[in-house]
């Protein structure tokens, strides 16, 4: 989008000058936003309620879903409101806050994907040491480091007051390091998988490794294009598509790619939605409220 600077804020140009098309875009984004909210909230709820999923992999998945919720909520509601009201004005303070949280969530998401790839590497390549390396304390520290890294990256961005050359260099190098770490973990996993005699076992492991590699490559490619492309006063359709891919698609697809196609997650979902489990939860909450 093209930003027209005013004295106290910015005027964000929409996808179209036609108000009917703006309303259509708003409705489309609303549907995508609700799908993302539903999928990620469902994953957080399932992992929290089902004790069988209290393992490092699902612990990281829960925080990935939480990051996705925050990430898509930074920009999409504002875009929907601007399209419906036909008013693209945003104050300078709102813009700074939006950029801060957007960079924080994006950086944290790349970091958590790196942690998840390392978790799978340890589980497959060092299974005997998995419980020692990925102990609860190490997982908590890793998640804290993920959120702190995102906040630090966002703070640096806002501190330099949108200094694009410096930001691009820092962000690109950090993202490149994360991508290299994920690729390295996947290569080590692939080499280990080749030693597995069972074709079913190889398929299962490959299905575990390929989704994070695909997601992070897709996300970083779209983000890199947005940051490194030459500035333009009239964004093309390709520019708009990359913006959507970078901000809207990953939080919506992550629940499907990582969790909802997982057999353990499907079993946990059926368990949570079952009548007996629902009745037990209802009785539990009633007892809690009485206390």
PDB file of C-alpha atoms in Angstrom:
ATOM      1  CA  UNK A   1       0.000   0.000   0.000  1.00  0.00           C
ATOM      2  CA  UNK A   2       1.126   3.583  -0.664  1.00  0.00           C
ATOM      3  CA  UNK A   3       1.404   5.849   2.363  1.00  0.00           C
ATOM      4  CA  UNK A   4       0.563   9.534   1.964  1.00  0.00           C
ATOM      5  CA  UNK A   5       2.057  11.411   4.911  1.00  0.00           C
ATOM      6  CA  UNK A   6       0.051  14.086   6.668  1.00  0.00           C
ATOM      7  CA  UNK A   7       0.970  16.284   9.607  1.00  0.00           C
ATOM      8  CA  UNK A   8      -0.179  13.863  12.266  1.00  0.00           C
ATOM      9  CA  UNK A   9      -0.493  10.517  10.540  1.00  0.00           C
ATOM     10  CA  UNK A  10      -0.790   8.567   7.331  1.00  0.00           C
ATOM     11  CA  UNK A  11      -3.419   7.899   4.702  1.00  0.00           C
ATOM     12  CA  UNK A  12      -3.317   4.232   3.707  1.00  0.00           C
ATOM     13  CA  UNK A  13      -4.460   3.671   0.153  1.00  0.00           C
ATOM     14  CA  UNK A  14      -6.835   0.720  -0.152  1.00  0.00           C
ATOM     15  CA  UNK A  15      -6.937  -2.063  -2.711  1.00  0.00           C
ATOM     16  CA  UNK A  16      -9.381  -0.108  -4.854  1.00  0.00           C
ATOM     17  CA  UNK A  17     -10.977   3.320  -5.133  1.00  0.00           C
ATOM     18  CA  UNK A  18     -14.382   1.705  -5.665  1.00  0.00           C
ATOM     19  CA  UNK A  19     -16.180   1.483  -2.315  1.00  0.00           C
ATOM     20  CA  UNK A  20     -18.096  -1.636  -3.389  1.00  0.00           C
ATOM     21  CA  UNK A  21     -14.830  -3.434  -4.065  1.00  0.00           C
ATOM     22  CA  UNK A  22     -13.489  -2.209  -0.729  1.00  0.00           C
ATOM     23  CA  UNK A  23     -16.507  -3.748   1.023  1.00  0.00           C
ATOM     24  CA  UNK A  24     -15.910  -6.990  -0.883  1.00  0.00           C
ATOM     25  CA  UNK A  25     -12.276  -7.015   0.232  1.00  0.00           C
ATOM     26  CA  UNK A  26     -13.377  -6.328   3.810  1.00  0.00           C
ATOM     27  CA  UNK A  27     -15.818  -9.261   3.778  1.00  0.00           C
ATOM     28  CA  UNK A  28     -13.196 -11.572   2.276  1.00  0.00           C
ATOM     29  CA  UNK A  29     -10.639 -10.560   4.889  1.00  0.00           C
ATOM     30  CA  UNK A  30     -13.257 -10.969   7.616  1.00  0.00           C
ATOM     31  CA  UNK A  31     -13.921 -14.558   6.563  1.00  0.00           C
ATOM     32  CA  UNK A  32     -10.188 -15.337   6.464  1.00  0.00           C
ATOM     33  CA  UNK A  33      -9.707 -13.635   9.836  1.00  0.00           C
ATOM     34  CA  UNK A  34     -12.511 -15.653  11.453  1.00  0.00           C
ATOM     35  CA  UNK A  35     -11.095 -18.878  10.003  1.00  0.00           C
ATOM     36  CA  UNK A  36      -7.661 -18.052  11.407  1.00  0.00           C
ATOM     37  CA  UNK A  37      -9.120 -17.189  14.815  1.00  0.00           C
ATOM     38  CA  UNK A  38     -11.209 -20.369  14.924  1.00  0.00           C
ATOM     39  CA  UNK A  39      -8.393 -22.686  13.862  1.00  0.00           C
ATOM     40  CA  UNK A  40      -5.763 -21.252  16.185  1.00  0.00           C
ATOM     41  CA  UNK A  41      -8.093 -20.934  19.192  1.00  0.00           C
ATOM     42  CA  UNK A  42      -9.166 -24.530  18.635  1.00  0.00           C
ATOM     43  CA  UNK A  43      -5.554 -25.701  18.678  1.00  0.00           C
ATOM     44  CA  UNK A  44      -4.762 -23.735  21.851  1.00  0.00           C
ATOM     45  CA  UNK A  45      -7.867 -25.127  23.561  1.00  0.00           C
ATOM     46  CA  UNK A  46      -7.210 -28.741  22.544  1.00  0.00           C
ATOM     47  CA  UNK A  47      -3.567 -28.721  23.629  1.00  0.00           C
ATOM     48  CA  UNK A  48      -4.429 -27.022  26.910  1.00  0.00           C
ATOM     49  CA  UNK A  49      -7.236 -29.434  27.825  1.00  0.00           C
ATOM     50  CA  UNK A  50      -5.719 -32.717  26.638  1.00  0.00           C
ATOM     51  CA  UNK A  51      -2.897 -33.852  28.933  1.00  0.00           C
ATOM     52  CA  UNK A  52      -1.734 -36.375  26.330  1.00  0.00           C
ATOM     53  CA  UNK A  53      -0.558 -33.434  24.214  1.00  0.00           C
ATOM     54  CA  UNK A  54       1.580 -31.875  26.932  1.00  0.00           C
ATOM     55  CA  UNK A  55       4.844 -32.593  25.119  1.00  0.00           C
ATOM     56  CA  UNK A  56       7.486 -30.209  23.690  1.00  0.00           C
ATOM     57  CA  UNK A  57       6.199 -30.451  20.102  1.00  0.00           C
ATOM     58  CA  UNK A  58       2.645 -29.494  21.040  1.00  0.00           C
ATOM     59  CA  UNK A  59       3.904 -26.929  23.535  1.00  0.00           C
ATOM     60  CA  UNK A  60       5.615 -25.119  20.670  1.00  0.00           C
ATOM     61  CA  UNK A  61       2.533 -25.593  18.472  1.00  0.00           C
ATOM     62  CA  UNK A  62       0.377 -23.891  21.077  1.00  0.00           C
ATOM     63  CA  UNK A  63       2.672 -20.876  21.151  1.00  0.00           C
ATOM     64  CA  UNK A  64       2.804 -20.828  17.343  1.00  0.00           C
ATOM     65  CA  UNK A  65      -0.999 -20.617  17.304  1.00  0.00           C
ATOM     66  CA  UNK A  66      -0.903 -17.839  19.893  1.00  0.00           C
ATOM     67  CA  UNK A  67       1.608 -15.948  17.749  1.00  0.00           C
ATOM     68  CA  UNK A  68      -0.570 -16.471  14.681  1.00  0.00           C
ATOM     69  CA  UNK A  69      -3.561 -15.024  16.538  1.00  0.00           C
ATOM     70  CA  UNK A  70      -1.579 -11.936  17.513  1.00  0.00           C
ATOM     71  CA  UNK A  71       0.100 -11.618  14.116  1.00  0.00           C
ATOM     72  CA  UNK A  72      -3.073 -11.582  12.043  1.00  0.00           C
ATOM     73  CA  UNK A  73      -4.845  -9.356  14.586  1.00  0.00           C
ATOM     74  CA  UNK A  74      -2.260  -6.599  14.185  1.00  0.00           C
ATOM     75  CA  UNK A  75      -3.188  -5.586  10.630  1.00  0.00           C
ATOM     76  CA  UNK A  76      -6.332  -7.343   9.398  1.00  0.00           C
ATOM     77  CA  UNK A  77      -8.946  -5.745  11.732  1.00  0.00           C
ATOM     78  CA  UNK A  78      -7.578  -2.291  10.893  1.00  0.00           C
ATOM     79  CA  UNK A  79      -7.704  -3.091   7.177  1.00  0.00           C
ATOM     80  CA  UNK A  80     -11.303  -4.331   7.475  1.00  0.00           C
ATOM     81  CA  UNK A  81     -12.363  -1.209   9.366  1.00  0.00           C
ATOM     82  CA  UNK A  82     -10.660   1.099   6.850  1.00  0.00           C
ATOM     83  CA  UNK A  83     -12.357  -0.630   3.914  1.00  0.00           C
ATOM     84  CA  UNK A  84     -15.820  -0.585   5.483  1.00  0.00           C
ATOM     85  CA  UNK A  85     -15.602   3.060   6.561  1.00  0.00           C
ATOM     86  CA  UNK A  86     -13.845   4.148   3.354  1.00  0.00           C
ATOM     87  CA  UNK A  87     -11.297   5.947   5.515  1.00  0.00           C
ATOM     88  CA  UNK A  88      -7.647   4.956   5.390  1.00  0.00           C
ATOM     89  CA  UNK A  89      -6.364   7.445   7.948  1.00  0.00           C
ATOM     90  CA  UNK A  90      -4.077   6.152  10.697  1.00  0.00           C
ATOM     91  CA  UNK A  91      -2.356   8.331  13.283  1.00  0.00           C
ATOM     92  CA  UNK A  92       1.404   8.339  13.742  1.00  0.00           C
ATOM     93  CA  UNK A  93       1.098   6.687  17.148  1.00  0.00           C
ATOM     94  CA  UNK A  94      -1.131   3.950  15.789  1.00  0.00           C
ATOM     95  CA  UNK A  95       1.266   3.396  12.905  1.00  0.00           C
ATOM     96  CA  UNK A  96       4.272   3.050  15.234  1.00  0.00           C
ATOM     97  CA  UNK A  97       2.408   0.597  17.477  1.00  0.00           C
ATOM     98  CA  UNK A  98       1.198  -1.413  14.507  1.00  0.00           C
ATOM     99  CA  UNK A  99       4.687  -1.640  13.030  1.00  0.00           C
ATOM    100  CA  UNK A 100       6.145  -2.580  16.432  1.00  0.00           C
ATOM    101  CA  UNK A 101       3.725  -5.444  17.040  1.00  0.00           C
ATOM    102  CA  UNK A 102       3.866  -6.588  13.409  1.00  0.00           C
ATOM    103  CA  UNK A 103       7.669  -6.889  13.484  1.00  0.00           C
ATOM    104  CA  UNK A 104       7.547  -8.466  16.958  1.00  0.00           C
ATOM    105  CA  UNK A 105       5.050 -11.144  15.930  1.00  0.00           C
ATOM    106  CA  UNK A 106       6.757 -11.848  12.586  1.00  0.00           C
ATOM    107  CA  UNK A 107      10.192 -12.196  14.200  1.00  0.00           C
ATOM    108  CA  UNK A 108       8.806 -14.384  16.981  1.00  0.00           C
ATOM    109  CA  UNK A 109       7.068 -16.609  14.431  1.00  0.00           C
ATOM    110  CA  UNK A 110      10.294 -17.210  12.523  1.00  0.00           C
ATOM    111  CA  UNK A 111      12.039 -17.957  15.823  1.00  0.00           C
ATOM    112  CA  UNK A 112       9.373 -20.431  16.993  1.00  0.00           C
ATOM    113  CA  UNK A 113       9.507 -22.223  13.628  1.00  0.00           C
ATOM    114  CA  UNK A 114      13.267 -22.561  14.125  1.00  0.00           C
ATOM    115  CA  UNK A 115      12.698 -23.999  17.607  1.00  0.00           C
ATOM    116  CA  UNK A 116      10.149 -26.458  16.208  1.00  0.00           C
ATOM    117  CA  UNK A 117      12.551 -27.687  13.542  1.00  0.00           C
ATOM    118  CA  UNK A 118      15.243 -28.190  16.203  1.00  0.00           C
ATOM    119  CA  UNK A 119      12.746 -30.110  18.346  1.00  0.00           C
ATOM    120  CA  UNK A 120      12.024 -32.497  15.454  1.00  0.00           C
ATOM    121  CA  UNK A 121      15.764 -32.824  14.775  1.00  0.00           C
ATOM    122  CA  UNK A 122      16.450 -33.891  18.367  1.00  0.00           C
ATOM    123  CA  UNK A 123      13.421 -36.233  18.427  1.00  0.00           C
ATOM    124  CA  UNK A 124      14.502 -38.064  15.250  1.00  0.00           C
ATOM    125  CA  UNK A 125      18.299 -37.860  15.302  1.00  0.00           C
ATOM    126  CA  UNK A 126      18.889 -38.050  19.068  1.00  0.00           C
ATOM    127  CA  UNK A 127      15.866 -39.943  20.445  1.00  0.00           C
ATOM    128  CA  UNK A 128      17.677 -41.312  23.510  1.00  0.00           C
ATOM    129  CA  UNK A 129      18.627 -37.793  24.635  1.00  0.00           C
ATOM    130  CA  UNK A 130      15.335 -36.138  23.658  1.00  0.00           C
ATOM    131  CA  UNK A 131      13.795 -35.969  27.124  1.00  0.00           C
ATOM    132  CA  UNK A 132      17.049 -34.629  28.565  1.00  0.00           C
ATOM    133  CA  UNK A 133      17.580 -31.943  25.927  1.00  0.00           C
ATOM    134  CA  UNK A 134      13.942 -30.909  25.479  1.00  0.00           C
ATOM    135  CA  UNK A 135      13.044 -30.909  29.168  1.00  0.00           C
ATOM    136  CA  UNK A 136      10.228 -28.625  30.410  1.00  0.00           C
ATOM    137  CA  UNK A 137      12.627 -25.984  31.691  1.00  0.00           C
ATOM    138  CA  UNK A 138      14.494 -25.849  28.359  1.00  0.00           C
ATOM    139  CA  UNK A 139      11.199 -25.536  26.470  1.00  0.00           C
ATOM    140  CA  UNK A 140      10.013 -22.687  28.698  1.00  0.00           C
ATOM    141  CA  UNK A 141      13.331 -20.876  28.269  1.00  0.00           C
ATOM    142  CA  UNK A 142      13.162 -21.369  24.499  1.00  0.00           C
ATOM    143  CA  UNK A 143       9.655 -19.875  24.316  1.00  0.00           C
ATOM    144  CA  UNK A 144      10.676 -16.937  26.522  1.00  0.00           C
ATOM    145  CA  UNK A 145      13.648 -16.356  24.221  1.00  0.00           C
ATOM    146  CA  UNK A 146      11.313 -16.426  21.195  1.00  0.00           C
ATOM    147  CA  UNK A 147       9.058 -13.694  22.601  1.00  0.00           C
ATOM    148  CA  UNK A 148      12.023 -11.620  23.784  1.00  0.00           C
ATOM    149  CA  UNK A 149      13.718 -11.890  20.390  1.00  0.00           C
ATOM    150  CA  UNK A 150      10.567 -10.651  18.686  1.00  0.00           C
ATOM    151  CA  UNK A 151      10.245  -7.737  21.088  1.00  0.00           C
ATOM    152  CA  UNK A 152      13.907  -6.786  20.692  1.00  0.00           C
ATOM    153  CA  UNK A 153      13.680  -6.873  16.914  1.00  0.00           C
ATOM    154  CA  UNK A 154      10.558  -4.685  16.989  1.00  0.00           C
ATOM    155  CA  UNK A 155      12.147  -2.279  19.452  1.00  0.00           C
ATOM    156  CA  UNK A 156      15.186  -1.851  17.204  1.00  0.00           C
ATOM    157  CA  UNK A 157      12.906  -1.155  14.266  1.00  0.00           C
ATOM    158  CA  UNK A 158      10.905   1.548  16.014  1.00  0.00           C
ATOM    159  CA  UNK A 159      14.000   3.046  17.634  1.00  0.00           C
ATOM    160  CA  UNK A 160      15.653   3.732  14.303  1.00  0.00           C
ATOM    161  CA  UNK A 161      12.384   5.376  13.196  1.00  0.00           C
ATOM    162  CA  UNK A 162      11.702   3.197  10.176  1.00  0.00           C
ATOM    163  CA  UNK A 163      15.259   3.268   8.863  1.00  0.00           C
ATOM    164  CA  UNK A 164      14.642   0.834   6.020  1.00  0.00           C
ATOM    165  CA  UNK A 165      18.278   0.106   4.942  1.00  0.00           C
ATOM    166  CA  UNK A 166      19.340  -0.791   8.486  1.00  0.00           C
ATOM    167  CA  UNK A 167      16.179  -2.735   9.157  1.00  0.00           C
ATOM    168  CA  UNK A 168      16.446  -4.654   5.920  1.00  0.00           C
ATOM    169  CA  UNK A 169      20.045  -5.660   6.678  1.00  0.00           C
ATOM    170  CA  UNK A 170      19.278  -6.749  10.236  1.00  0.00           C
ATOM    171  CA  UNK A 171      16.005  -8.495   9.432  1.00  0.00           C
ATOM    172  CA  UNK A 172      17.393 -10.251   6.357  1.00  0.00           C
ATOM    173  CA  UNK A 173      20.455 -11.548   8.195  1.00  0.00           C
ATOM    174  CA  UNK A 174      18.387 -12.770  11.159  1.00  0.00           C
ATOM    175  CA  UNK A 175      15.816 -14.457   8.935  1.00  0.00           C
ATOM    176  CA  UNK A 176      18.596 -16.004   6.857  1.00  0.00           C
ATOM    177  CA  UNK A 177      20.188 -17.484   9.988  1.00  0.00           C
ATOM    178  CA  UNK A 178      16.832 -18.978  11.017  1.00  0.00           C
ATOM    179  CA  UNK A 179      16.288 -20.393   7.532  1.00  0.00           C
ATOM    180  CA  UNK A 180      19.776 -21.928   7.499  1.00  0.00           C
ATOM    181  CA  UNK A 181      19.114 -23.490  10.925  1.00  0.00           C
ATOM    182  CA  UNK A 182      15.839 -25.013   9.712  1.00  0.00           C
ATOM    183  CA  UNK A 183      17.415 -26.310   6.488  1.00  0.00           C
ATOM    184  CA  UNK A 184      20.331 -27.773   8.468  1.00  0.00           C
ATOM    185  CA  UNK A 185      17.932 -29.567  10.827  1.00  0.00           C
ATOM    186  CA  UNK A 186      15.903 -30.905   7.897  1.00  0.00           C
ATOM    187  CA  UNK A 187      19.016 -32.147   6.068  1.00  0.00           C
ATOM    188  CA  UNK A 188      20.213 -33.985   9.174  1.00  0.00           C
ATOM    189  CA  UNK A 189      16.746 -35.485   9.553  1.00  0.00           C
ATOM    190  CA  UNK A 190      16.627 -36.544   5.883  1.00  0.00           C
ATOM    191  CA  UNK A 191      20.014 -38.266   6.210  1.00  0.00           C
ATOM    192  CA  UNK A 192      18.768 -40.094   9.287  1.00  0.00           C
ATOM    193  CA  UNK A 193      15.510 -41.039   7.545  1.00  0.00           C
ATOM    194  CA  UNK A 194      17.382 -42.670   4.672  1.00  0.00           C
ATOM    195  CA  UNK A 195      18.669 -45.228   7.170  1.00  0.00           C
ATOM    196  CA  UNK A 196      15.134 -46.242   8.190  1.00  0.00           C
ATOM    197  CA  UNK A 197      14.265 -49.535   6.453  1.00  0.00           C
ATOM    198  CA  UNK A 198      10.503 -49.040   6.708  1.00  0.00           C
ATOM    199  CA  UNK A 199       8.887 -47.047   3.911  1.00  0.00           C
ATOM    200  CA  UNK A 200       6.027 -46.110   6.241  1.00  0.00           C
ATOM    201  CA  UNK A 201       8.490 -44.743   8.789  1.00  0.00           C
ATOM    202  CA  UNK A 202      10.253 -42.662   6.161  1.00  0.00           C
ATOM    203  CA  UNK A 203       6.940 -41.229   4.949  1.00  0.00           C
ATOM    204  CA  UNK A 204       5.908 -40.304   8.488  1.00  0.00           C
ATOM    205  CA  UNK A 205       9.177 -38.502   9.190  1.00  0.00           C
ATOM    206  CA  UNK A 206       9.143 -36.657   5.865  1.00  0.00           C
ATOM    207  CA  UNK A 207       5.604 -35.451   6.559  1.00  0.00           C
ATOM    208  CA  UNK A 208       6.894 -34.030   9.850  1.00  0.00           C
ATOM    209  CA  UNK A 209       9.819 -32.134   8.315  1.00  0.00           C
ATOM    210  CA  UNK A 210       8.479 -30.786   5.036  1.00  0.00           C
ATOM    211  CA  UNK A 211       5.636 -28.565   6.387  1.00  0.00           C
ATOM    212  CA  UNK A 212       7.846 -26.302   8.553  1.00  0.00           C
ATOM    213  CA  UNK A 213      10.403 -25.987   5.767  1.00  0.00           C
ATOM    214  CA  UNK A 214       7.675 -25.060   3.279  1.00  0.00           C
ATOM    215  CA  UNK A 215       5.981 -22.572   5.617  1.00  0.00           C
ATOM    216  CA  UNK A 216       9.123 -20.739   6.666  1.00  0.00           C
ATOM    217  CA  UNK A 217      10.453 -20.588   3.085  1.00  0.00           C
ATOM    218  CA  UNK A 218       7.123 -19.250   1.836  1.00  0.00           C
ATOM    219  CA  UNK A 219       6.853 -16.733   4.676  1.00  0.00           C
ATOM    220  CA  UNK A 220      10.431 -15.453   4.401  1.00  0.00           C
ATOM    221  CA  UNK A 221      10.254 -15.228   0.605  1.00  0.00           C
ATOM    222  CA  UNK A 222       7.122 -13.068   0.733  1.00  0.00           C
ATOM    223  CA  UNK A 223       8.514 -10.943   3.573  1.00  0.00           C
ATOM    224  CA  UNK A 224      11.879 -10.557   1.847  1.00  0.00           C
ATOM    225  CA  UNK A 225      10.205  -9.415  -1.350  1.00  0.00           C
ATOM    226  CA  UNK A 226       8.200  -6.803   0.575  1.00  0.00           C
ATOM    227  CA  UNK A 227      11.246  -5.396   2.369  1.00  0.00           C
ATOM    228  CA  UNK A 228      13.743  -5.492  -0.489  1.00  0.00           C
ATOM    229  CA  UNK A 229      11.632  -4.468  -3.486  1.00  0.00           C
ATOM    230  CA  UNK A 230      12.152  -0.912  -4.810  1.00  0.00           C
ATOM    231  CA  UNK A 231       9.600   1.616  -3.501  1.00  0.00           C
ATOM    232  CA  UNK A 232       6.753   2.439  -5.856  1.00  0.00           C
ATOM    233  CA  UNK A 233       4.003   5.068  -5.820  1.00  0.00           C
ATOM    234  CA  UNK A 234       1.564   2.735  -7.575  1.00  0.00           C
ATOM    235  CA  UNK A 235       1.667  -0.824  -6.163  1.00  0.00           C
ATOM    236  CA  UNK A 236       1.037  -3.558  -8.690  1.00  0.00           C
ATOM    237  CA  UNK A 237      -1.235  -6.560  -8.251  1.00  0.00           C
ATOM    238  CA  UNK A 238       1.853  -8.678  -7.530  1.00  0.00           C
ATOM    239  CA  UNK A 239       2.854  -6.341  -4.689  1.00  0.00           C
ATOM    240  CA  UNK A 240      -0.609  -6.602  -3.161  1.00  0.00           C
ATOM    241  CA  UNK A 241      -0.598 -10.394  -3.461  1.00  0.00           C
ATOM    242  CA  UNK A 242       2.768 -10.649  -1.713  1.00  0.00           C
ATOM    243  CA  UNK A 243       1.472  -8.400   1.069  1.00  0.00           C
ATOM    244  CA  UNK A 244      -1.497 -10.715   1.560  1.00  0.00           C
ATOM    245  CA  UNK A 245       0.681 -13.830   1.446  1.00  0.00           C
ATOM    246  CA  UNK A 246       3.001 -12.315   4.061  1.00  0.00           C
ATOM    247  CA  UNK A 247       0.382 -11.123   6.547  1.00  0.00           C
ATOM    248  CA  UNK A 248      -2.807 -13.179   6.102  1.00  0.00           C
ATOM    249  CA  UNK A 249      -2.105 -16.592   4.581  1.00  0.00           C
ATOM    250  CA  UNK A 250       0.465 -18.084   7.049  1.00  0.00           C
ATOM    251  CA  UNK A 251      -1.657 -17.593  10.215  1.00  0.00           C
ATOM    252  CA  UNK A 252      -4.643 -19.106   8.397  1.00  0.00           C
ATOM    253  CA  UNK A 253      -2.840 -22.136   6.954  1.00  0.00           C
ATOM    254  CA  UNK A 254      -0.598 -22.959   9.917  1.00  0.00           C
ATOM    255  CA  UNK A 255      -3.386 -24.697  11.886  1.00  0.00           C
ATOM    256  CA  UNK A 256      -4.095 -26.952   8.901  1.00  0.00           C
ATOM    257  CA  UNK A 257      -0.464 -27.626   8.014  1.00  0.00           C
ATOM    258  CA  UNK A 258       0.820 -28.271  11.522  1.00  0.00           C
ATOM    259  CA  UNK A 259      -1.992 -29.508  13.689  1.00  0.00           C
ATOM    260  CA  UNK A 260      -5.443 -30.219  12.302  1.00  0.00           C
ATOM    261  CA  UNK A 261      -4.091 -32.893   9.942  1.00  0.00           C
ATOM    262  CA  UNK A 262      -2.220 -34.523  12.843  1.00  0.00           C
ATOM    263  CA  UNK A 263      -3.751 -37.812  14.038  1.00  0.00           C
ATOM    264  CA  UNK A 264      -3.121 -37.029  17.701  1.00  0.00           C
ATOM    265  CA  UNK A 265      -4.767 -33.620  17.303  1.00  0.00           C
ATOM    266  CA  UNK A 266      -7.779 -35.159  15.565  1.00  0.00           C
ATOM    267  CA  UNK A 267      -8.155 -37.728  18.346  1.00  0.00           C
ATOM    268  CA  UNK A 268      -7.854 -35.010  20.982  1.00  0.00           C
ATOM    269  CA  UNK A 269     -10.466 -32.908  19.176  1.00  0.00           C
ATOM    270  CA  UNK A 270     -12.920 -35.809  19.132  1.00  0.00           C
ATOM    271  CA  UNK A 271     -12.204 -36.413  22.797  1.00  0.00           C
ATOM    272  CA  UNK A 272     -12.779 -32.786  23.760  1.00  0.00           C
ATOM    273  CA  UNK A 273     -16.023 -32.619  21.762  1.00  0.00           C
ATOM    274  CA  UNK A 274     -17.353 -35.939  23.036  1.00  0.00           C
ATOM    275  CA  UNK A 275     -20.409 -35.871  25.284  1.00  0.00           C
ATOM    276  CA  UNK A 276     -18.702 -37.551  28.239  1.00  0.00           C
ATOM    277  CA  UNK A 277     -15.714 -35.240  28.133  1.00  0.00           C
ATOM    278  CA  UNK A 278     -17.959 -32.199  27.706  1.00  0.00           C
ATOM    279  CA  UNK A 279     -20.071 -33.245  30.705  1.00  0.00           C
ATOM    280  CA  UNK A 280     -16.956 -33.725  32.834  1.00  0.00           C
ATOM    281  CA  UNK A 281     -15.629 -30.311  31.853  1.00  0.00           C
ATOM    282  CA  UNK A 282     -19.013 -28.736  32.594  1.00  0.00           C
ATOM    283  CA  UNK A 283     -19.143 -30.310  36.053  1.00  0.00           C
ATOM    284  CA  UNK A 284     -15.573 -29.231  36.718  1.00  0.00           C
ATOM    285  CA  UNK A 285     -16.240 -25.597  35.831  1.00  0.00           C
ATOM    286  CA  UNK A 286     -19.453 -25.602  37.911  1.00  0.00           C
ATOM    287  CA  UNK A 287     -17.471 -26.834  40.903  1.00  0.00           C
ATOM    288  CA  UNK A 288     -14.833 -24.169  40.301  1.00  0.00           C
ATOM    289  CA  UNK A 289     -17.435 -21.395  40.182  1.00  0.00           C
ATOM    290  CA  UNK A 290     -19.030 -22.657  43.413  1.00  0.00           C
ATOM    291  CA  UNK A 291     -15.653 -22.399  45.110  1.00  0.00           C
TER     292      UNK A 291
END
